[in-house]
Structure formats: C-alpha cells, structure tokens
Coordinates of C-alpha atoms and ligand atoms in Angstrom, one line a residue:
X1 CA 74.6 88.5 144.4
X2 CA 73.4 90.7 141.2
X3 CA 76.3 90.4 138.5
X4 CA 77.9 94.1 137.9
X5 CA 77.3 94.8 134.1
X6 CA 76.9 98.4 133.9
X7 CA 79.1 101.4 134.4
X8 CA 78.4 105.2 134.3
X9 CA 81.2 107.2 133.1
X10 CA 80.9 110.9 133.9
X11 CA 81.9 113.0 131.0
X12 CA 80.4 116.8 131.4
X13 CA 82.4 119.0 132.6
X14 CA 84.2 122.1 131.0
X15 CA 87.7 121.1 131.6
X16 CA 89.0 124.1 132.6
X17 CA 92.1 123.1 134.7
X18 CA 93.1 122.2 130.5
X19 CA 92.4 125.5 129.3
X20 CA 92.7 126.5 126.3
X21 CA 92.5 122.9 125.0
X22 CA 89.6 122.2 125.8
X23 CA 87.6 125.4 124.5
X24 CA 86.1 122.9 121.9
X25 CA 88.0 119.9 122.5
X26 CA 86.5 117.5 125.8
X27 CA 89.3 117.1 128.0
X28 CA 87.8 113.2 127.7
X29 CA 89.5 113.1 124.5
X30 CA 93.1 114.3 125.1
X31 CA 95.5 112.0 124.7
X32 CA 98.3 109.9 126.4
X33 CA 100.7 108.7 123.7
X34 CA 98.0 108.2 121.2
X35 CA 94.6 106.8 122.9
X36 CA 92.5 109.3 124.6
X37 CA 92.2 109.1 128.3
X38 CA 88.6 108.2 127.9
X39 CA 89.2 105.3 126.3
X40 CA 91.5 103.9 128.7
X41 CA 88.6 104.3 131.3
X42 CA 86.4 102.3 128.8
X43 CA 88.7 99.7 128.6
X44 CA 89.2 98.9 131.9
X45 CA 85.4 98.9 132.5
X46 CA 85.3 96.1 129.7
X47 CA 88.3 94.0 130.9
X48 CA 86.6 93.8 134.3
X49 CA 84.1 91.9 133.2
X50 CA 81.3 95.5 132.4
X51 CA 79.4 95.1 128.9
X52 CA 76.9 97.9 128.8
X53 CA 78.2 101.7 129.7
X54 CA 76.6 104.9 130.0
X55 CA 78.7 107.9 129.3
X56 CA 77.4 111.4 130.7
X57 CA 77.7 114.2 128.0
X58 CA 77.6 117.3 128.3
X59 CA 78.0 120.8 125.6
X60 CA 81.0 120.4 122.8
X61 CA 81.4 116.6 123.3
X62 CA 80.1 115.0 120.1
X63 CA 83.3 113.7 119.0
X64 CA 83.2 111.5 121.9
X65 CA 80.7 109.8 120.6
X66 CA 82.2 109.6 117.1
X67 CA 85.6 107.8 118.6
X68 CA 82.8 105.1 120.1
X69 CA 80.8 104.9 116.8
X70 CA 81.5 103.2 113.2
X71 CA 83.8 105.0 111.3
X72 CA 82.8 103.7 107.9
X73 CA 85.1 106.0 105.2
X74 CA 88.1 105.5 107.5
X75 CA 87.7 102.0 107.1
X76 CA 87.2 101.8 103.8
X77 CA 90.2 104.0 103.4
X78 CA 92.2 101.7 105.8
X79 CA 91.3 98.7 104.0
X80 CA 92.0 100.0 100.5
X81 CA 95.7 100.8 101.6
X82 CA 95.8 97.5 103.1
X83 CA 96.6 99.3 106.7
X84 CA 95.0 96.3 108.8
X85 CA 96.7 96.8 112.2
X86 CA 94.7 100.3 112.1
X87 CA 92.0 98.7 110.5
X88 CA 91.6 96.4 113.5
X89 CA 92.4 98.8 116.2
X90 CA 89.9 101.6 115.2
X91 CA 86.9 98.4 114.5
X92 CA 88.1 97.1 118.3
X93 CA 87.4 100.5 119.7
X94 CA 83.6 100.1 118.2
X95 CA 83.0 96.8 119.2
X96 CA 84.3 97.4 122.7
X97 CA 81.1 97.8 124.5
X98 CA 77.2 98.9 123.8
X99 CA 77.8 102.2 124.9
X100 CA 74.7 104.4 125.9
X101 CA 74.9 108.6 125.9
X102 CA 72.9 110.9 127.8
X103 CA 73.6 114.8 127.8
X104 CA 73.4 116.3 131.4
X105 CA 72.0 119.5 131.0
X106 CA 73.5 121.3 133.6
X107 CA 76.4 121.4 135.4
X108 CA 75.3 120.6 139.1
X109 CA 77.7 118.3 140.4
X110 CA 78.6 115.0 140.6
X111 CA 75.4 113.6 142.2
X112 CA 73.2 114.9 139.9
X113 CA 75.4 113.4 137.1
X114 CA 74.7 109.7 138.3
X115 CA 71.4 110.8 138.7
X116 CA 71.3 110.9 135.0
X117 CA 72.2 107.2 134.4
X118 CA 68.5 106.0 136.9
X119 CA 66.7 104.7 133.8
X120 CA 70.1 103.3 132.5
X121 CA 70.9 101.2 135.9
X122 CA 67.2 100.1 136.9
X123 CA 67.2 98.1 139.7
X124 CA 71.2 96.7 139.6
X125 CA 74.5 97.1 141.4
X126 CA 76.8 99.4 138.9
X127 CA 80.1 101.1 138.3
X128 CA 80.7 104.6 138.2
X129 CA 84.5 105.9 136.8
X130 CA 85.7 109.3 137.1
X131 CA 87.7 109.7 133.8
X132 CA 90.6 112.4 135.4
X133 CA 91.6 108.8 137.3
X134 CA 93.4 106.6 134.8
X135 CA 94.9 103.3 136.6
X136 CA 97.4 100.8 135.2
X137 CA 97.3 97.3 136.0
X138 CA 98.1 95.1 133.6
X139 CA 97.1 91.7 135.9
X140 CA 93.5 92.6 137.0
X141 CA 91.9 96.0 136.7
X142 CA 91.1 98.5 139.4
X143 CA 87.8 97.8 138.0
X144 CA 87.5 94.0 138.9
X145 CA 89.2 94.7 142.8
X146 CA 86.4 96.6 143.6
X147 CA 84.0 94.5 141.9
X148 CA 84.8 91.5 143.5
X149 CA 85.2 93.7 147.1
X150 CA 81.6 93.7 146.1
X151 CA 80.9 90.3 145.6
X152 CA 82.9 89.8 149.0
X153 CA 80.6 92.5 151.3
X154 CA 77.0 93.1 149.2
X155 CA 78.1 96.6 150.6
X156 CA 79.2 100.4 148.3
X157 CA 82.5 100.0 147.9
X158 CA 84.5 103.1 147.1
X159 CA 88.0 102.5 145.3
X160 CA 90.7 103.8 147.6
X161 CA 94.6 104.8 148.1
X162 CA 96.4 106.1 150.8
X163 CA 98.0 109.9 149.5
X164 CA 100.3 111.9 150.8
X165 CA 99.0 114.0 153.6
X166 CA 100.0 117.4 151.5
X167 CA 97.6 116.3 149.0
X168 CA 94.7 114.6 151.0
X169 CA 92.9 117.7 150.8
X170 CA 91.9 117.5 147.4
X171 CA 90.0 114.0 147.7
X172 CA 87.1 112.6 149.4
X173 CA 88.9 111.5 152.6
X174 CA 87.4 108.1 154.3
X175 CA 87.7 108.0 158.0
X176 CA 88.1 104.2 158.7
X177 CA 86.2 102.6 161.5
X178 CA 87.1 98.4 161.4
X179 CA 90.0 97.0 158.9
X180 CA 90.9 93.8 157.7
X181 CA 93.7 94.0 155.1
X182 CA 92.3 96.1 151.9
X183 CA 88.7 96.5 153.5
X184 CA 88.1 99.3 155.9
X185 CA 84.1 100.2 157.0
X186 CA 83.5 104.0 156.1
X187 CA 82.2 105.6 158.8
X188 CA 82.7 109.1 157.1
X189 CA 83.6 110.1 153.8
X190 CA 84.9 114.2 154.4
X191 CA 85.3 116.0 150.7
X192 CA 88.3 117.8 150.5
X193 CA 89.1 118.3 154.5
X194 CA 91.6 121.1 155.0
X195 CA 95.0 119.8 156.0
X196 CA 94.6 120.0 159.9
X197 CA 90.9 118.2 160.1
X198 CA 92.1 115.1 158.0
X199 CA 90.3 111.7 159.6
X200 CA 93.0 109.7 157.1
X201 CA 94.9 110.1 154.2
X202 CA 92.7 107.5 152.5
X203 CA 91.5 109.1 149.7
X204 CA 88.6 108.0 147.3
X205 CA 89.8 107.7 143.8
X206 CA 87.5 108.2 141.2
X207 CA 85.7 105.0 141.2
X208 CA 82.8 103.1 142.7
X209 CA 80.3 100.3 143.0
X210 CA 77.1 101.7 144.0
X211 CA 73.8 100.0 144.4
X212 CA 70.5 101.3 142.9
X213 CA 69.2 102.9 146.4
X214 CA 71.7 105.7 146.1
X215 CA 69.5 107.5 143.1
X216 CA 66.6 107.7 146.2
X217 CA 69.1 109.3 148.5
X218 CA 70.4 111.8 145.6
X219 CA 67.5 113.1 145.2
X220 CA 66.9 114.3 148.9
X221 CA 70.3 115.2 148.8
X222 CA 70.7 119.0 149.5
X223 CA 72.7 120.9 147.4
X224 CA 75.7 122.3 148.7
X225 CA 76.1 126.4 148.8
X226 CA 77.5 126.6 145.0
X227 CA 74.3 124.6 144.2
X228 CA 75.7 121.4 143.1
X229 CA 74.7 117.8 144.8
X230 CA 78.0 116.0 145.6
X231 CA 78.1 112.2 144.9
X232 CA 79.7 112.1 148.3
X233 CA 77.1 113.2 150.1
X234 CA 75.0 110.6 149.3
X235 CA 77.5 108.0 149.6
X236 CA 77.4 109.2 152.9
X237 CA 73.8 108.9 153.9
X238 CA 74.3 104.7 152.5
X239 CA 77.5 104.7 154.4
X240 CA 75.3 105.8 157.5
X241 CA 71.9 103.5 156.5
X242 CA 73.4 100.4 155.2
X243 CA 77.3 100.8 155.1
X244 CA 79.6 101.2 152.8
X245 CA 83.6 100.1 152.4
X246 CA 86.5 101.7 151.3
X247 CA 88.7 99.0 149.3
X248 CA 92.3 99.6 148.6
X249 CA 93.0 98.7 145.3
X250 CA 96.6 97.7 143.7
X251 CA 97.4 99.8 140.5
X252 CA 99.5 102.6 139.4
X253 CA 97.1 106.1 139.2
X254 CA 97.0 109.2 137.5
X255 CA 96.0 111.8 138.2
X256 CA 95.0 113.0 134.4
X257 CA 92.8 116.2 135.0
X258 CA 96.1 117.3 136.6
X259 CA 98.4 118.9 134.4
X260 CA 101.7 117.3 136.4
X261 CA 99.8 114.1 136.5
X262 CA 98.8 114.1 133.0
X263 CA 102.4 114.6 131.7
X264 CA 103.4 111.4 134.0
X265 CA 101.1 109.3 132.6
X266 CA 101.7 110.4 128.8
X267 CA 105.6 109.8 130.1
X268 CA 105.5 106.6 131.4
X269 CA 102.7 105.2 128.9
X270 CA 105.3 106.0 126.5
X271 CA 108.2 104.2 128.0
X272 CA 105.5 101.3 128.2
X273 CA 104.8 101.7 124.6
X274 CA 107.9 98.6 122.8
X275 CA 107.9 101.3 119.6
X276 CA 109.0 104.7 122.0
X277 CA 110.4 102.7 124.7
X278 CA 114.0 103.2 123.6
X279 CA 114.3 106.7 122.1
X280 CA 111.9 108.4 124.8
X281 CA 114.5 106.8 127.5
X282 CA 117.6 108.0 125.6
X283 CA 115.9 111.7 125.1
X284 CA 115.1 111.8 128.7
X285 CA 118.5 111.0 130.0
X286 CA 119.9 113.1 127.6
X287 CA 118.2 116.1 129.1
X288 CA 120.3 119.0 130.7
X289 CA 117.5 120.7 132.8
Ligands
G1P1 C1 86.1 113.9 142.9 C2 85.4 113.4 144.2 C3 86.4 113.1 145.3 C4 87.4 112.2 144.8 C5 88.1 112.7 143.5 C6 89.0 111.6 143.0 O1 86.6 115.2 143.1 O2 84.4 114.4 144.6 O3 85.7 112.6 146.4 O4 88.4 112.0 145.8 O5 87.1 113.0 142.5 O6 89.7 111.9 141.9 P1 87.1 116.1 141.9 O7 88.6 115.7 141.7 O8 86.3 115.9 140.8 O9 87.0 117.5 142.5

C-alpha cells in the first residue's frame, strides 16, 4: 500500500458566517486562545505522519502564507530580548511541513478546490482537511484513524461521527450498507438531507483519504444548480465504482466555522491551556447569567 504523505487543506472561501472579521482577515487565521485554527489543522496533518501539504488560497489570504513562512526581523527581535520560548515556537511553526500554495481562482465549490491540488498529488493516496473541523485528540490524531482505516481497506475512507438528528442536515450524511465496529461501506453519501429523508445520522466531518482517480471523476462531475462541483458528488461516483468507507473516528470536534462552535473550542482550549486553566474556571463559575 502507497504511504499517505500529502494533504490538501482547502483554504478559499469568504468566511462570511464570520462577518465582519473576516472582510480582510481569512477566517483560517482566527484564533482559539492564541494559535490560529489553521494551524491546528496543520499540525494534526504533521503528527499523523503527513510531510508535504498543499493549502488552497484564495483573494485576501496572504498572511496565511506569512504565519507558514520565515519571519526573519521577528526573530532577530526575539533573540535580541532573549525571548526563546517565542523564539522556538514561531521557528516550529516554519519548520512544521514543506507547505505548497495554490490560489483557486474561483469560488466553485469544494470539488473544484481538490481539483486544484492534481499536479500537487500525482499519482498517490492523499489527505484532504476541511479547516471549519478542528479535532482534539491528544493520543493519535483524527488524522492517523483514518489513515490507517486506509492501510486497513485500500478503499476512500471519509472521517465520520454520529450527530444529533436536529443537526444531520447540515453534513454529508452516509447511509451505511455492512458494519464492523468503526468501518461501515458507504453506499450513499446524501449532502445536507432535510430532516425527514435522513439515511443516518452519520455525518462526514471534514476530512478524507482520497485516492488519485477521484480528480478523473471531478472533472465529469456536473455542477450542481448554483454552479459549484461538490467533493461529495464525486466521492460518490468512487463509492459506486470502487467503494468507499465511512470510519468513525475518536476525538473531540469543533465545529469552528460555527460561531457557537467556535466559542467552545476557544473555551475549552483555554481550560486546556496549564497558564488560563485556573482563572478561566473561576471567571466562568463566577458568572451570573
Ligand atoms: C462540508 C461538506 C459536508 C461535510 C461538512 C463537514 O460542508 O460538503 O459533506 O459534512 O463539510 O464539516 P460545509 O460545512 O462546507 O457546507
């Protein structure tokens, strides 16, 4: 079996459930305590084992690539002052990865995103991360589950959770043909069913291991009525050609391109954090509201 060693992190879109943030700053970048949410995705596509990583720009995102880069005068600053804790954290953020940019040009879905990262994947098995998922595990990454569900089947696998039924409808819902423990065959994957045609509530969470025929199959993927191709058509088509499983990762998720689920996470990241720990719990109990 082909080693996983890239991922494909789509980073495009406008961001505007975060309005008016993210007029001119990529929702990508906001952050939880003091790390932005992008780079939590990063680093659990480097603890899982991924080296190389493409990130999908798109308009007003340069300073993603600036949090990725060198920052030279900072760390000569840093170093002057003697700061090296912040010396070494900013230099690990650098080193992380060989991360690779490419600027989608328009905004035409989710399919026609991964379509941008063909030359970048070749002829491999690869990743793909939705950065409004953010998922703590401090034992073994979402990341490496579904790698090594991979390793396991030679088949797609598609990171999944059960949700609560009043909240199914805004996922990809899988509709589950044979399961054994965390595996279940996909024999549909329905985007965003309405509430009374759900065939689960096992909903696909923002991140994949795809193999190299699905660029083929995106591009004779119709586009839906809005005009944008939907990575979950095609996942489809593989689901119905060669199969494709839905593997139910462990791991706490957030939901971070939700406003409730973004305050969670920056919440209990916080009571996580040995420095804010104590006086975040005493302020919350202390609340009257
Ligand atoms: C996307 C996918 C959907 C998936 C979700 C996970 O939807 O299209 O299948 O369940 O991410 O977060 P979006 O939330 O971008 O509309």
């Amino acid at each position: 079996m082909t080693k996983i060693r890239k991922a494909v992190i789509p980073a495009a879109g406008f961001g505007t459930r975060f309005l008016p943030v993210t007029k001119a700053i990529p929702k990508e970048m906001l952050p939880i305590v003091d790390t932005p949410t992008l780079q939590y995705v990063v680093e659990e596509a480097v603890k899982s084992g991924i080296t190389d990583i493409l990130i999908i720009l798109g308009k007003n995102k340069k300073c993603i690539e600036d949090h990725f880069d060198i920052a030279v005068e900072l760390e000569q600053i840093l170093l002057r002052a003697g700061k090296k804790e912040y010396l070494k954290q900013i230099r690990d953020i650098s080193n992380m990865a060989h991360i690779y940019y490419v600027r989608q040009k328009e905004m035409n879905g989710s399919g026609m995103a991964v379509l941008e990262a063909e030359a970048f994947v070749g002829n491999e098995p690869f990743a793909v991360l939705y950065g409004d998922d953010i998922i703590y595990n401090p034992e073994k990454p979402c990341l490496k589950q579904l790698m090594e569900a991979y390793d396991t089947t030679g088949k797609i696998i598609l990171g999944c959770q059960e949700v609560p039924k009043e909240e199914a409808s805004k996922y990809g819902i899988v509709q589950p043909g044979a399961t054994k423990g965390k595996y279940a065959e996909v024999i549909k994957l329905v985007e965003k069913p309405p509430i009374d045609k759900l065939p689960s509530t096992i909903a696909s969470i923002g991140r994949y291991i795809l193999t190299p025929d699905i660029f083929e199959v995106l591009k004779n993927t119709p586009a839906m009525p809005n005009g944008e191709v939907c990575l979950t058509d095609a996942i489809q088509t593989i689901a119905d050609s060669t199969g494709a499983y839905a593997y139910t990762f462990d791991g706490r998720r957030y939901d971070v391109g939700d406003k409730l689920g973004y305050i969670q996470a920056t919440i209990e990241y916080g009571l996580r954090d040995k420095n804010l720990s104590e006086g975040l719990k005493a302020y919350i109990k202390s609340l009257k509201i």
